[in-house]
CSV table of C-alpha atoms and ligand atoms in Angstrom, one decimal:
chain,number,residue,atom,x,y,z
A,20,MET,CA,251.5,99.6,26.8
A,21,ASP,CA,251.1,96.1,28.1
A,22,SER,CA,253.3,94.4,30.6
A,23,GLU,CA,255.4,92.5,28.0
A,24,GLU,CA,256.1,95.6,26.0
A,25,PHE,CA,257.0,97.6,29.1
A,26,ARG,CA,259.5,94.9,30.1
A,27,THR,CA,261.0,94.8,26.5
A,28,TRP,CA,261.3,98.6,26.2
A,29,SER,CA,262.6,99.0,29.7
A,30,ARG,CA,265.4,96.6,28.9
A,31,ARG,CA,266.0,98.3,25.6
A,32,ALA,CA,266.3,101.7,27.3
A,33,ALA,CA,268.7,100.3,30.0
A,34,ASP,CA,270.9,98.8,27.3
A,35,TRP,CA,270.7,102.0,25.3
A,36,GLY,CA,271.8,104.0,28.4
A,37,ALA,CA,274.7,101.6,29.1
A,38,ASP,CA,275.9,101.8,25.4
A,39,TYR,CA,275.5,105.6,25.5
A,40,ARG,CA,277.7,105.9,28.6
A,41,ASP,CA,280.3,103.7,27.0
A,42,THR,CA,280.5,105.7,23.8
A,43,VAL,CA,279.8,109.2,24.8
A,44,ARG,CA,283.5,110.1,25.1
A,45,ASP,CA,283.8,109.6,21.3
A,46,MET,CA,281.0,112.2,20.5
A,47,PRO,CA,281.5,116.0,20.1
A,48,VAL,CA,280.6,117.4,23.5
A,49,ARG,CA,278.3,120.1,22.1
A,50,PRO,CA,276.1,119.2,19.1
A,51,GLN,CA,276.8,120.9,15.8
A,52,VAL,CA,273.2,121.9,15.0
A,53,ALA,CA,271.6,125.1,13.8
A,54,PRO,CA,268.8,126.7,15.9
A,55,GLY,CA,265.4,125.4,14.8
A,56,SER,CA,266.7,122.2,13.2
A,57,ILE,CA,265.2,119.8,15.8
A,58,LEU,CA,261.9,121.8,15.7
A,59,LYS,CA,261.6,121.2,12.0
A,60,GLN,CA,262.0,117.4,12.4
A,61,VAL,CA,259.2,116.9,15.0
A,62,ALA,CA,255.6,116.6,13.7
A,63,ALA,CA,253.6,119.8,13.8
A,64,SER,CA,250.7,118.2,15.7
A,65,PRO,CA,250.2,115.3,18.1
A,66,PRO,CA,249.2,112.0,16.4
A,67,GLU,CA,245.5,110.9,16.6
A,68,GLN,CA,246.5,107.2,16.3
A,69,ALA,CA,248.9,105.3,18.5
A,70,GLU,CA,252.3,104.8,17.0
A,71,PRO,CA,254.6,101.7,17.5
A,72,MET,CA,257.4,102.0,20.1
A,73,GLU,CA,259.9,101.0,17.4
A,74,ALA,CA,259.1,104.2,15.5
A,75,ILE,CA,259.1,106.4,18.6
A,76,PHE,CA,262.5,105.0,19.8
A,77,SER,CA,264.1,105.3,16.4
A,78,ASP,CA,263.0,108.9,16.2
A,79,PHE,CA,264.5,109.5,19.6
A,80,GLU,CA,267.9,108.2,18.3
A,81,ALA,CA,267.7,109.9,14.9
A,82,LYS,CA,266.1,113.3,15.7
A,83,ILE,CA,266.7,114.0,19.3
A,84,MET,CA,270.1,112.7,20.3
A,85,PRO,CA,272.0,114.6,17.5
A,86,GLY,CA,270.7,117.8,19.3
A,87,MET,CA,271.8,116.9,22.8
A,88,THR,CA,274.8,118.4,24.6
A,89,HIS,CA,276.6,115.6,26.4
A,90,TRP,CA,276.8,116.7,30.1
A,91,GLN,CA,278.1,113.2,31.0
A,92,HIS,CA,281.0,113.6,28.5
A,93,PRO,CA,284.3,113.3,30.4
A,94,ARG,CA,285.6,116.4,28.6
A,95,PHE,CA,282.7,118.6,29.6
A,96,PHE,CA,284.5,121.5,31.3
A,97,ALA,CA,281.8,124.2,30.9
A,98,TYR,CA,279.5,125.8,33.5
A,99,PHE,CA,279.5,123.5,36.5
A,100,PRO,CA,279.1,119.7,36.1
A,101,ALA,CA,275.7,118.1,36.3
A,102,ASN,CA,276.9,114.7,37.2
A,103,ALA,CA,274.7,111.6,37.1
A,104,ALA,CA,276.8,108.7,38.3
A,105,ARG,CA,275.7,105.5,36.8
A,106,VAL,CA,274.3,104.2,40.1
A,107,SER,CA,272.2,107.3,40.4
A,108,VAL,CA,270.7,106.6,37.1
A,109,ILE,CA,269.6,103.2,38.3
A,110,ALA,CA,268.1,104.7,41.4
A,111,GLU,CA,266.2,107.2,39.3
A,112,TYR,CA,264.9,104.4,37.1
A,113,LEU,CA,263.4,102.7,40.2
A,114,VAL,CA,262.0,106.0,41.5
A,115,THR,CA,260.4,106.7,38.1
A,116,ALA,CA,258.9,103.2,38.0
A,117,VAL,CA,257.4,103.5,41.5
A,118,ALA,CA,256.5,107.2,40.7
A,119,SER,CA,255.2,108.2,44.2
A,120,GLN,CA,254.4,111.7,45.2
A,121,CYS,CA,256.4,112.4,48.4
A,122,MET,CA,254.8,115.5,49.7
A,123,LEU,CA,253.7,114.2,53.1
A,124,TRP,CA,255.0,111.5,55.4
A,125,GLN,CA,251.9,109.4,54.7
A,126,THR,CA,252.1,109.8,50.9
A,127,SER,CA,255.4,107.8,51.1
A,128,PRO,CA,256.8,107.2,54.6
A,129,ALA,CA,259.9,105.5,53.3
A,130,ALA,CA,260.8,108.5,51.1
A,131,THR,CA,260.3,110.9,54.0
A,132,GLU,CA,262.4,108.9,56.4
A,133,LEU,CA,265.2,108.2,54.0
A,134,GLU,CA,265.3,111.9,53.2
A,135,THR,CA,265.7,112.6,56.9
A,136,LYS,CA,268.5,110.1,57.1
A,137,MET,CA,270.3,111.2,53.9
A,138,ILE,CA,270.3,114.8,55.1
A,139,ASP,CA,272.0,113.6,58.3
A,140,TRP,CA,274.5,111.5,56.4
A,141,LEU,CA,275.4,114.5,54.3
A,142,ARG,CA,275.6,116.7,57.4
A,143,GLN,CA,278.2,114.3,58.8
A,144,ALA,CA,279.9,113.9,55.5
A,145,LEU,CA,280.4,117.7,55.1
A,146,GLY,CA,281.6,118.1,58.7
A,147,LEU,CA,278.6,120.2,59.9
A,148,PRO,CA,277.6,120.0,63.6
A,149,GLU,CA,274.6,118.3,65.0
A,150,GLY,CA,271.6,120.6,65.1
A,151,PHE,CA,271.2,121.1,61.4
A,152,SER,CA,268.3,119.4,59.8
A,153,GLY,CA,267.2,120.0,56.2
A,154,VAL,CA,265.3,119.1,53.2
A,155,ILE,CA,266.0,118.0,49.6
A,156,GLN,CA,264.9,120.7,47.2
A,157,ASP,CA,264.7,120.5,43.4
A,158,SER,CA,267.3,123.2,42.9
A,159,ALA,CA,269.5,125.7,44.7
A,160,SER,CA,267.2,128.4,43.3
A,161,SER,CA,264.3,127.0,45.2
A,162,ALA,CA,266.4,126.6,48.4
A,163,THR,CA,267.5,130.2,48.2
A,164,LEU,CA,263.9,131.3,47.5
A,165,ALA,CA,262.8,129.4,50.6
A,166,ALA,CA,265.6,131.0,52.6
A,167,VAL,CA,264.8,134.6,51.4
A,168,LEU,CA,261.1,134.1,52.1
A,169,THR,CA,262.0,132.9,55.6
A,170,MET,CA,264.3,135.9,56.2
A,171,ARG,CA,261.6,138.2,55.0
A,172,GLU,CA,259.0,136.7,57.3
A,173,ARG,CA,261.3,136.6,60.3
A,174,ALA,CA,262.1,140.3,59.9
A,175,LEU,CA,258.4,141.1,59.5
A,176,ASN,CA,257.4,139.0,62.4
A,177,TRP,CA,255.4,136.8,60.0
A,178,ASP,CA,253.3,139.7,58.8
A,179,GLY,CA,254.4,139.6,55.2
A,180,ASN,CA,252.4,136.5,54.2
A,181,LYS,CA,249.4,137.8,56.1
A,182,LYS,CA,249.2,141.5,55.2
A,183,GLY,CA,251.5,141.8,52.2
A,184,LEU,CA,254.5,144.1,51.8
A,185,PRO,CA,252.8,147.5,51.3
A,186,GLY,CA,252.8,149.5,54.5
A,187,GLN,CA,255.8,147.5,55.9
A,188,LYS,CA,259.2,149.0,56.4
A,189,ARG,CA,261.5,148.5,53.3
A,190,LEU,CA,263.5,145.3,53.7
A,191,ARG,CA,267.1,145.0,52.8
A,192,VAL,CA,269.2,141.9,51.9
A,193,TYR,CA,273.0,141.9,51.5
A,194,CYS,CA,275.2,139.9,49.2
A,195,SER,CA,278.5,140.4,47.3
A,196,ASN,CA,278.7,141.1,43.6
A,197,GLN,CA,279.8,137.4,43.0
A,198,VAL,CA,276.5,135.6,43.8
A,199,HIS,CA,274.5,133.6,41.4
A,200,THR,CA,271.5,135.2,39.7
A,201,SER,CA,269.2,132.8,41.6
A,202,ILE,CA,269.7,135.3,44.5
A,203,ASP,CA,268.4,138.2,42.4
A,204,ARG,CA,265.4,136.1,41.3
A,205,ALA,CA,264.6,135.1,44.9
A,206,ILE,CA,264.6,138.8,45.9
A,207,TRP,CA,262.3,139.7,43.0
A,208,VAL,CA,259.9,136.8,43.6
A,209,ALA,CA,259.8,137.5,47.4
A,210,GLY,CA,258.6,141.0,46.6
A,211,ILE,CA,261.7,142.6,48.2
A,212,GLY,CA,262.7,144.3,45.0
A,213,ASP,CA,266.0,144.5,43.2
A,214,GLU,CA,266.8,148.0,44.7
A,215,ASN,CA,266.8,146.4,48.1
A,216,LEU,CA,269.4,143.8,47.3
A,217,VAL,CA,272.5,145.6,48.5
A,218,ARG,CA,275.7,144.5,46.7
A,219,ILE,CA,278.7,144.8,48.9
A,220,PRO,CA,282.1,145.2,47.1
A,221,THR,CA,284.6,142.4,47.3
A,222,THR,CA,288.2,142.2,48.2
A,223,GLY,CA,291.1,139.8,47.8
A,224,SER,CA,291.8,137.1,45.4
A,225,LEU,CA,288.8,135.1,46.6
A,226,ARG,CA,286.6,138.1,45.9
A,227,SER,CA,285.1,138.0,49.4
A,228,MET,CA,282.5,140.5,50.6
A,229,ASP,CA,284.2,143.4,52.3
A,230,ALA,CA,283.2,142.8,55.9
A,231,ALA,CA,283.7,146.5,56.9
A,232,ALA,CA,281.6,147.6,54.0
A,233,LEU,CA,278.9,145.1,54.9
A,234,GLU,CA,278.8,146.4,58.5
A,235,ALA,CA,278.7,150.0,57.3
A,236,ALA,CA,275.9,149.3,54.8
A,237,ILE,CA,273.7,147.6,57.5
A,238,ARG,CA,274.2,150.5,60.0
A,239,ALA,CA,273.5,153.1,57.3
A,240,ASP,CA,270.3,151.3,56.3
A,241,LYS,CA,269.1,151.1,59.9
A,242,GLU,CA,269.7,154.8,60.3
A,243,ALA,CA,267.8,155.5,57.1
A,244,GLY,CA,264.8,153.6,58.3
A,245,PHE,CA,265.2,150.4,56.3
A,246,LEU,CA,264.7,146.9,57.8
A,247,PRO,CA,267.7,144.7,57.2
A,248,ALA,CA,266.4,141.1,56.9
A,249,GLY,CA,269.3,138.9,56.0
A,250,ILE,CA,272.6,138.2,54.2
A,251,VAL,CA,273.3,135.7,51.4
A,252,ALA,CA,276.9,134.7,51.4
A,253,CYS,CA,278.6,132.5,48.8
A,254,VAL,CA,281.2,129.8,48.7
A,255,GLY,CA,282.3,129.1,45.2
A,256,GLY,CA,280.5,131.7,43.1
A,257,THR,CA,279.6,130.7,39.5
A,258,SER,CA,281.8,133.1,37.6
A,259,THR,CA,285.2,132.5,39.1
A,260,GLY,CA,284.6,130.8,42.5
A,261,GLY,CA,284.2,133.9,44.6
A,262,THR,CA,284.1,133.0,48.3
A,263,ASP,CA,283.1,135.0,51.3
A,264,ASP,CA,284.7,134.9,54.7
A,265,ILE,CA,281.7,133.2,56.2
A,266,ALA,CA,282.9,133.5,59.8
A,267,ALA,CA,283.2,137.3,59.5
A,268,VAL,CA,279.8,137.5,57.8
A,269,ALA,CA,278.2,135.3,60.4
A,270,GLU,CA,279.5,137.5,63.2
A,271,ILE,CA,277.9,140.5,61.5
A,272,ALA,CA,274.7,138.6,61.0
A,273,ARG,CA,274.7,137.6,64.7
A,274,ARG,CA,275.4,141.2,65.8
A,275,HIS,CA,272.4,142.6,63.8
A,276,ASP,CA,270.1,139.5,64.3
A,277,LEU,CA,270.0,138.8,60.5
A,278,TYR,CA,269.2,135.5,58.8
A,279,LEU,CA,272.3,134.2,57.1
A,280,HIS,CA,272.0,131.9,54.0
A,281,VAL,CA,275.1,130.4,52.5
A,282,ASP,CA,275.1,129.4,48.8
A,283,ALA,CA,277.6,126.6,48.3
A,284,ALA,CA,275.7,125.1,45.4
A,285,TRP,CA,278.8,123.9,43.6
A,286,ALA,CA,281.6,124.0,46.2
A,287,GLY,CA,279.6,122.3,48.9
A,288,ALA,CA,280.4,118.9,47.5
A,289,ALA,CA,284.1,119.5,48.0
A,290,MET,CA,283.5,119.8,51.8
A,291,ILE,CA,283.4,116.0,52.0
A,292,CYS,CA,287.2,116.5,52.0
A,293,PRO,CA,288.3,118.0,55.4
A,294,GLU,CA,291.2,119.9,53.8
A,295,TYR,CA,288.8,122.1,51.8
A,296,ARG,CA,286.6,123.0,54.8
A,297,PRO,CA,288.6,126.2,55.6
A,298,PHE,CA,286.9,127.7,52.5
A,299,TRP,CA,283.5,127.6,54.3
A,300,LYS,CA,284.7,128.1,57.9
A,301,GLY,CA,281.8,129.7,59.8
A,302,SER,CA,279.1,128.0,57.8
A,303,GLU,CA,278.2,126.1,60.9
A,304,LEU,CA,276.8,129.4,62.2
A,305,ALA,CA,274.5,130.0,59.2
A,306,ASP,CA,270.7,129.7,59.4
A,307,SER,CA,270.7,127.7,56.1
A,308,ILE,CA,273.2,126.4,53.6
A,309,VAL,CA,272.4,125.1,50.1
A,310,PHE,CA,274.6,122.6,48.2
A,311,ASN,CA,273.8,120.6,45.1
A,312,PRO,CA,274.7,117.0,45.0
A,313,HIS,CA,273.4,117.2,41.4
A,314,LYS,CA,276.4,119.3,40.5
A,315,TRP,CA,279.7,117.8,41.5
A,316,LEU,CA,278.8,114.9,43.8
A,317,GLY,CA,277.1,112.6,41.3
A,318,ALA,CA,273.4,112.4,42.3
A,319,SER,CA,271.6,113.2,39.1
A,320,PHE,CA,269.5,116.4,38.7
A,321,ASP,CA,267.4,117.2,40.6
A,322,CYS,CA,268.9,117.0,44.1
A,323,SER,CA,269.7,120.1,46.1
A,324,ILE,CA,270.3,120.0,49.9
A,325,GLN,CA,269.2,122.8,52.1
A,326,PHE,CA,270.5,122.5,55.6
A,327,VAL,CA,268.4,124.4,58.0
A,328,ARG,CA,269.2,125.3,61.6
A,329,ASP,CA,265.7,126.3,62.7
A,330,PRO,CA,263.1,124.4,60.6
A,331,GLU,CA,260.3,126.0,62.7
A,332,SER,CA,260.8,129.4,61.0
A,333,HIS,CA,260.8,127.7,57.6
A,334,VAL,CA,257.6,125.8,58.3
A,335,ARG,CA,256.0,128.9,59.8
A,336,THR,CA,256.8,130.7,56.5
A,337,LEU,CA,255.9,128.0,54.0
A,338,ALA,CA,253.5,125.5,55.5
A,339,ILE,CA,249.9,125.6,54.5
A,340,LYS,CA,247.4,123.0,55.6
A,341,PRO,CA,244.1,122.8,53.8
A,342,GLU,CA,241.8,119.9,55.0
A,343,TYR,CA,242.9,117.6,52.1
A,344,LEU,CA,246.5,117.8,53.3
A,345,LYS,CA,246.0,117.2,57.0
A,346,THR,CA,247.5,113.9,58.2
A,347,HIS,CA,245.1,113.2,61.1
A,348,GLY,CA,246.6,110.8,63.7
A,349,HIS,CA,250.2,111.2,62.6
A,350,ASP,CA,251.5,114.0,64.7
A,351,GLY,CA,255.2,114.2,65.1
A,352,VAL,CA,256.0,113.1,61.5
A,353,ILE,CA,257.8,115.4,59.0
A,354,ASN,CA,255.8,116.6,56.0
A,355,TYR,CA,258.6,117.9,53.8
A,356,SER,CA,256.3,119.9,51.5
A,357,GLU,CA,255.9,122.3,54.4
A,358,TRP,CA,259.5,123.2,54.1
A,359,THR,CA,259.4,124.1,50.3
A,360,VAL,CA,257.6,126.3,47.9
A,361,THR,CA,256.4,123.4,45.8
A,362,LEU,CA,253.8,120.9,47.1
A,363,GLY,CA,254.6,117.9,44.9
A,364,ARG,CA,257.9,116.2,45.6
A,365,ARG,CA,259.9,113.6,43.9
A,366,PHE,CA,261.7,110.8,45.8
A,367,ARG,CA,265.1,112.3,45.6
A,368,ALA,CA,266.7,110.6,48.6
A,369,LEU,CA,267.1,107.2,47.0
A,370,LYS,CA,269.8,108.2,44.5
A,371,LEU,CA,271.8,109.7,47.4
A,372,TRP,CA,271.5,106.5,49.3
A,373,PHE,CA,272.6,104.4,46.3
A,374,LEU,CA,275.4,106.9,45.4
A,375,MET,CA,277.0,107.1,48.9
A,376,ARG,CA,276.8,103.3,49.3
A,377,ALA,CA,278.1,102.4,45.9
A,378,HIS,CA,281.1,104.8,45.9
A,379,GLY,CA,281.7,105.3,49.6
A,380,LEU,CA,282.6,108.8,50.8
A,381,ASP,CA,286.2,107.8,50.2
A,382,GLY,CA,285.6,107.1,46.5
A,383,LEU,CA,283.8,110.4,46.1
A,384,ARG,CA,286.6,112.2,47.9
A,385,THR,CA,289.2,110.7,45.5
A,386,MET,CA,287.2,112.0,42.6
A,387,ILE,CA,287.0,115.5,43.9
A,388,ARG,CA,290.7,115.6,45.0
A,389,ASN,CA,291.7,114.4,41.5
A,390,HIS,CA,289.6,117.1,39.8
A,391,VAL,CA,291.2,119.8,42.0
A,392,SER,CA,294.7,118.6,41.4
A,393,TRP,CA,294.3,118.1,37.6
A,394,SER,CA,292.7,121.6,37.3
A,395,SER,CA,295.6,123.1,39.1
A,396,ASP,CA,298.1,121.2,36.9
A,397,LEU,CA,296.4,122.6,33.8
A,398,ALA,CA,296.4,126.1,35.1
A,399,GLU,CA,300.2,125.8,35.8
A,400,ARG,CA,300.8,124.5,32.3
A,401,LEU,CA,298.8,127.3,30.7
A,402,ALA,CA,300.5,129.9,32.9
A,403,LYS,CA,303.9,128.8,31.4
A,404,GLU,CA,302.7,129.6,27.9
A,405,PRO,CA,303.8,133.1,27.0
A,406,ASP,CA,300.6,133.8,25.0
A,407,PHE,CA,298.2,132.7,27.8
A,408,GLU,CA,297.5,134.4,31.1
A,409,ILE,CA,295.7,133.0,34.2
A,410,VAL,CA,293.0,135.5,35.1
A,411,THR,CA,291.7,133.9,38.3
A,412,LYS,CA,293.7,131.2,40.1
A,413,PRO,CA,292.1,127.8,40.8
A,414,MET,CA,289.4,127.9,43.5
A,415,LEU,CA,289.0,124.2,44.0
A,416,SER,CA,288.8,123.0,40.4
A,417,LEU,CA,287.7,126.2,38.7
A,418,PHE,CA,290.0,128.8,37.1
A,419,SER,CA,289.8,131.3,34.3
A,420,PHE,CA,292.3,132.3,31.6
A,421,ARG,CA,292.7,134.5,28.6
A,422,HIS,CA,294.6,134.2,25.3
A,423,ARG,CA,296.8,137.3,24.8
A,424,VAL,CA,296.4,139.2,21.6
A,425,GLY,CA,298.8,141.4,19.6
A,426,GLY,CA,298.6,145.2,19.6
A,427,GLY,CA,295.5,146.6,18.0
A,428,GLN,CA,293.4,143.4,18.4
A,429,ASP,CA,290.3,143.4,20.6
A,430,ALA,CA,291.1,140.9,23.4
A,431,ASP,CA,287.4,140.4,24.3
A,432,GLU,CA,286.4,139.7,20.8
A,433,HIS,CA,289.4,137.4,20.3
A,434,ASN,CA,288.6,135.3,23.4
A,435,LEU,CA,284.9,135.0,22.6
A,436,ARG,CA,286.0,133.8,19.1
A,437,LEU,CA,288.3,131.3,20.8
A,438,VAL,CA,285.6,129.9,23.0
A,439,ASN,CA,283.3,129.4,20.0
A,440,ALA,CA,286.1,127.9,18.0
A,441,ILE,CA,287.0,125.4,20.8
A,442,ASN,CA,283.4,124.4,21.2
A,443,ASP,CA,282.9,124.1,17.4
A,444,ASP,CA,285.9,121.8,17.4
A,445,GLY,CA,283.8,119.5,19.6
A,446,ARG,CA,286.6,117.7,21.6
A,447,ILE,CA,286.0,119.7,24.7
A,448,TYR,CA,283.4,122.2,25.9
A,449,LEU,CA,284.1,125.5,27.8
A,450,THR,CA,282.2,128.7,28.6
A,451,GLN,CA,283.2,132.3,29.2
A,452,THR,CA,282.6,134.9,31.9
A,453,ARG,CA,283.6,138.5,32.6
A,454,VAL,CA,286.2,139.4,35.2
A,455,ASP,CA,286.7,143.1,36.0
A,456,ASP,CA,284.7,143.7,32.9
A,457,GLN,CA,286.9,141.8,30.5
A,458,VAL,CA,286.1,138.4,28.9
A,459,ALA,CA,287.8,135.4,30.5
A,460,ILE,CA,287.5,131.7,29.6
A,461,ARG,CA,286.3,129.5,32.5
A,462,PHE,CA,287.7,126.1,33.0
A,463,GLN,CA,286.4,123.6,35.6
A,464,VAL,CA,287.2,119.9,36.0
A,465,GLY,CA,284.2,118.1,37.5
A,466,GLN,CA,282.8,115.4,35.3
A,467,PHE,CA,282.3,112.2,37.3
A,468,GLU,CA,284.2,109.9,34.9
A,469,ALA,CA,286.9,112.4,33.7
A,470,LYS,CA,290.4,111.1,33.7
A,471,ARG,CA,293.7,112.9,33.9
A,472,GLU,CA,294.1,112.3,30.1
A,473,ASP,CA,290.9,114.2,29.5
A,474,VAL,CA,292.3,117.3,31.2
A,475,GLU,CA,295.6,116.9,29.4
A,476,ALA,CA,293.7,116.6,26.1
A,477,ALA,CA,292.0,119.9,27.0
A,478,TYR,CA,295.4,121.6,27.1
A,479,ASP,CA,296.3,120.4,23.6
A,480,VAL,CA,292.9,121.5,22.2
A,481,ILE,CA,293.1,125.0,23.8
A,482,VAL,CA,296.6,125.7,22.7
A,483,GLU,CA,296.1,124.3,19.2
A,484,VAL,CA,292.8,126.1,18.5
A,485,ALA,CA,294.1,129.4,20.0
A,486,ARG,CA,297.2,129.4,17.8
A,487,SER,CA,295.2,128.5,14.7
A,488,LEU,CA,293.2,131.7,15.3
A,489,SER,CA,296.2,134.0,15.8
B,15,PLP,C1,276.8,129.2,43.0
B,15,PLP,C2,275.5,128.8,42.4
B,15,PLP,N1,274.4,129.0,43.1
B,15,PLP,C3,273.2,128.6,42.6
B,15,PLP,C4,273.0,128.0,41.4
B,15,PLP,C5,271.7,127.6,40.8
B,15,PLP,O1,271.6,126.2,40.9
B,15,PLP,P1,270.2,125.5,40.5
B,15,PLP,O2,270.3,125.3,39.0
B,15,PLP,O3,270.3,124.2,41.3
B,15,PLP,O4,269.1,126.4,40.8
B,15,PLP,C6,274.2,127.8,40.6
B,15,PLP,C7,274.1,127.2,39.2
B,15,PLP,O5,275.1,126.9,38.6
B,15,PLP,C8,275.4,128.2,41.1
B,15,PLP,O6,276.6,128.0,40.4
């Protein structure tokens, strides 16, 4: 591709993106395609000869876009959001054009130093005390893996990496039954083993880890000869927003000298609003905290912040320095790849810088407060309908509900049919979960450009589709 063509197609792509964002609200949120239908349309083998960009671009529009789910649709209420604010898209375009590898300070000093500054901006924005530093990971899963590896190594006095796990005491890690599956995977990958992830029962409407049960489990494990290594607490669990009492958990972690990692991947963004901070009171005592600006805040995927209280223990766990990665003569700089499992690193800090400057923390707070308030209004309206029940009350902007069924009907089967029918309708997009072993429908408001009317429209769709099925 020559320079002229690059310029032409870059402009075309930018125009396409702007048109897409302006029209996405009129598209069905989830595509109406059968499995395998896109596969059939793409050539079976790669071309031997170069093809014109016009043909490639028109295939993108004709064959690919009809199979895309529109995560930037203002009526995307499924999962958690994956917001990519327009300004973040511009930053990503620049990052992709420059395309630097940001693994060491010297492989892109500006990327490293902006990362340090953005971590500190976010620390302040979230009301965390000085003393936390951190790193931008690709995902919360990677951050949690780094935390679990560090808790393992700390407990084993850094012998795990050296000698392996056989012959060591059996490690134990504690969490509630509300945590995301990325915790399970981190435990598997770290070689700790699923049987050593101890699930503590939860209590109360926030489904918080039962502190007394946690304390008892740790004591019993110690007596039985296990080696407790750490606790993973959560604020805003994926299913229904389950949230631990972090202060109570932190006190137990301190008493037993355990590493505490807090997963606030989704809910962390809300902590830019001081009034939501009671939800994670005690997080300032954690060893690490993960939150994803690529979920609610608006920095496009991938952008996951891991705040760390003692970077030394992370670096001691993860840093590896073959000759070709040594940065002779530059002591005292940060090489962020020493804090992560991956070596190669994208320049993720730029989109945070653009996002926070273009919207201001105040603009971002308004978005989050609106979402929380619109979600609560919707839950109240649904609660007033005799054929609907609220299963879990709003935790920030997430709640779950169920459509009641008549005698003899299977409620789970009916509510699954309802989610499918709503999603086939296309005007909104929702997902389901299980609460106390029964199907419930999740609803979260979080899309960056959602308006009050979009949430009100969701009410109409839910009620209309549910009644059409009954
Ligand atoms: C609470 C929670 N933790 C962790 C994750 C994993 O996030 P990521 O996709 O960044 O690995 C999710 C994903 O939705 C989540 O909801």
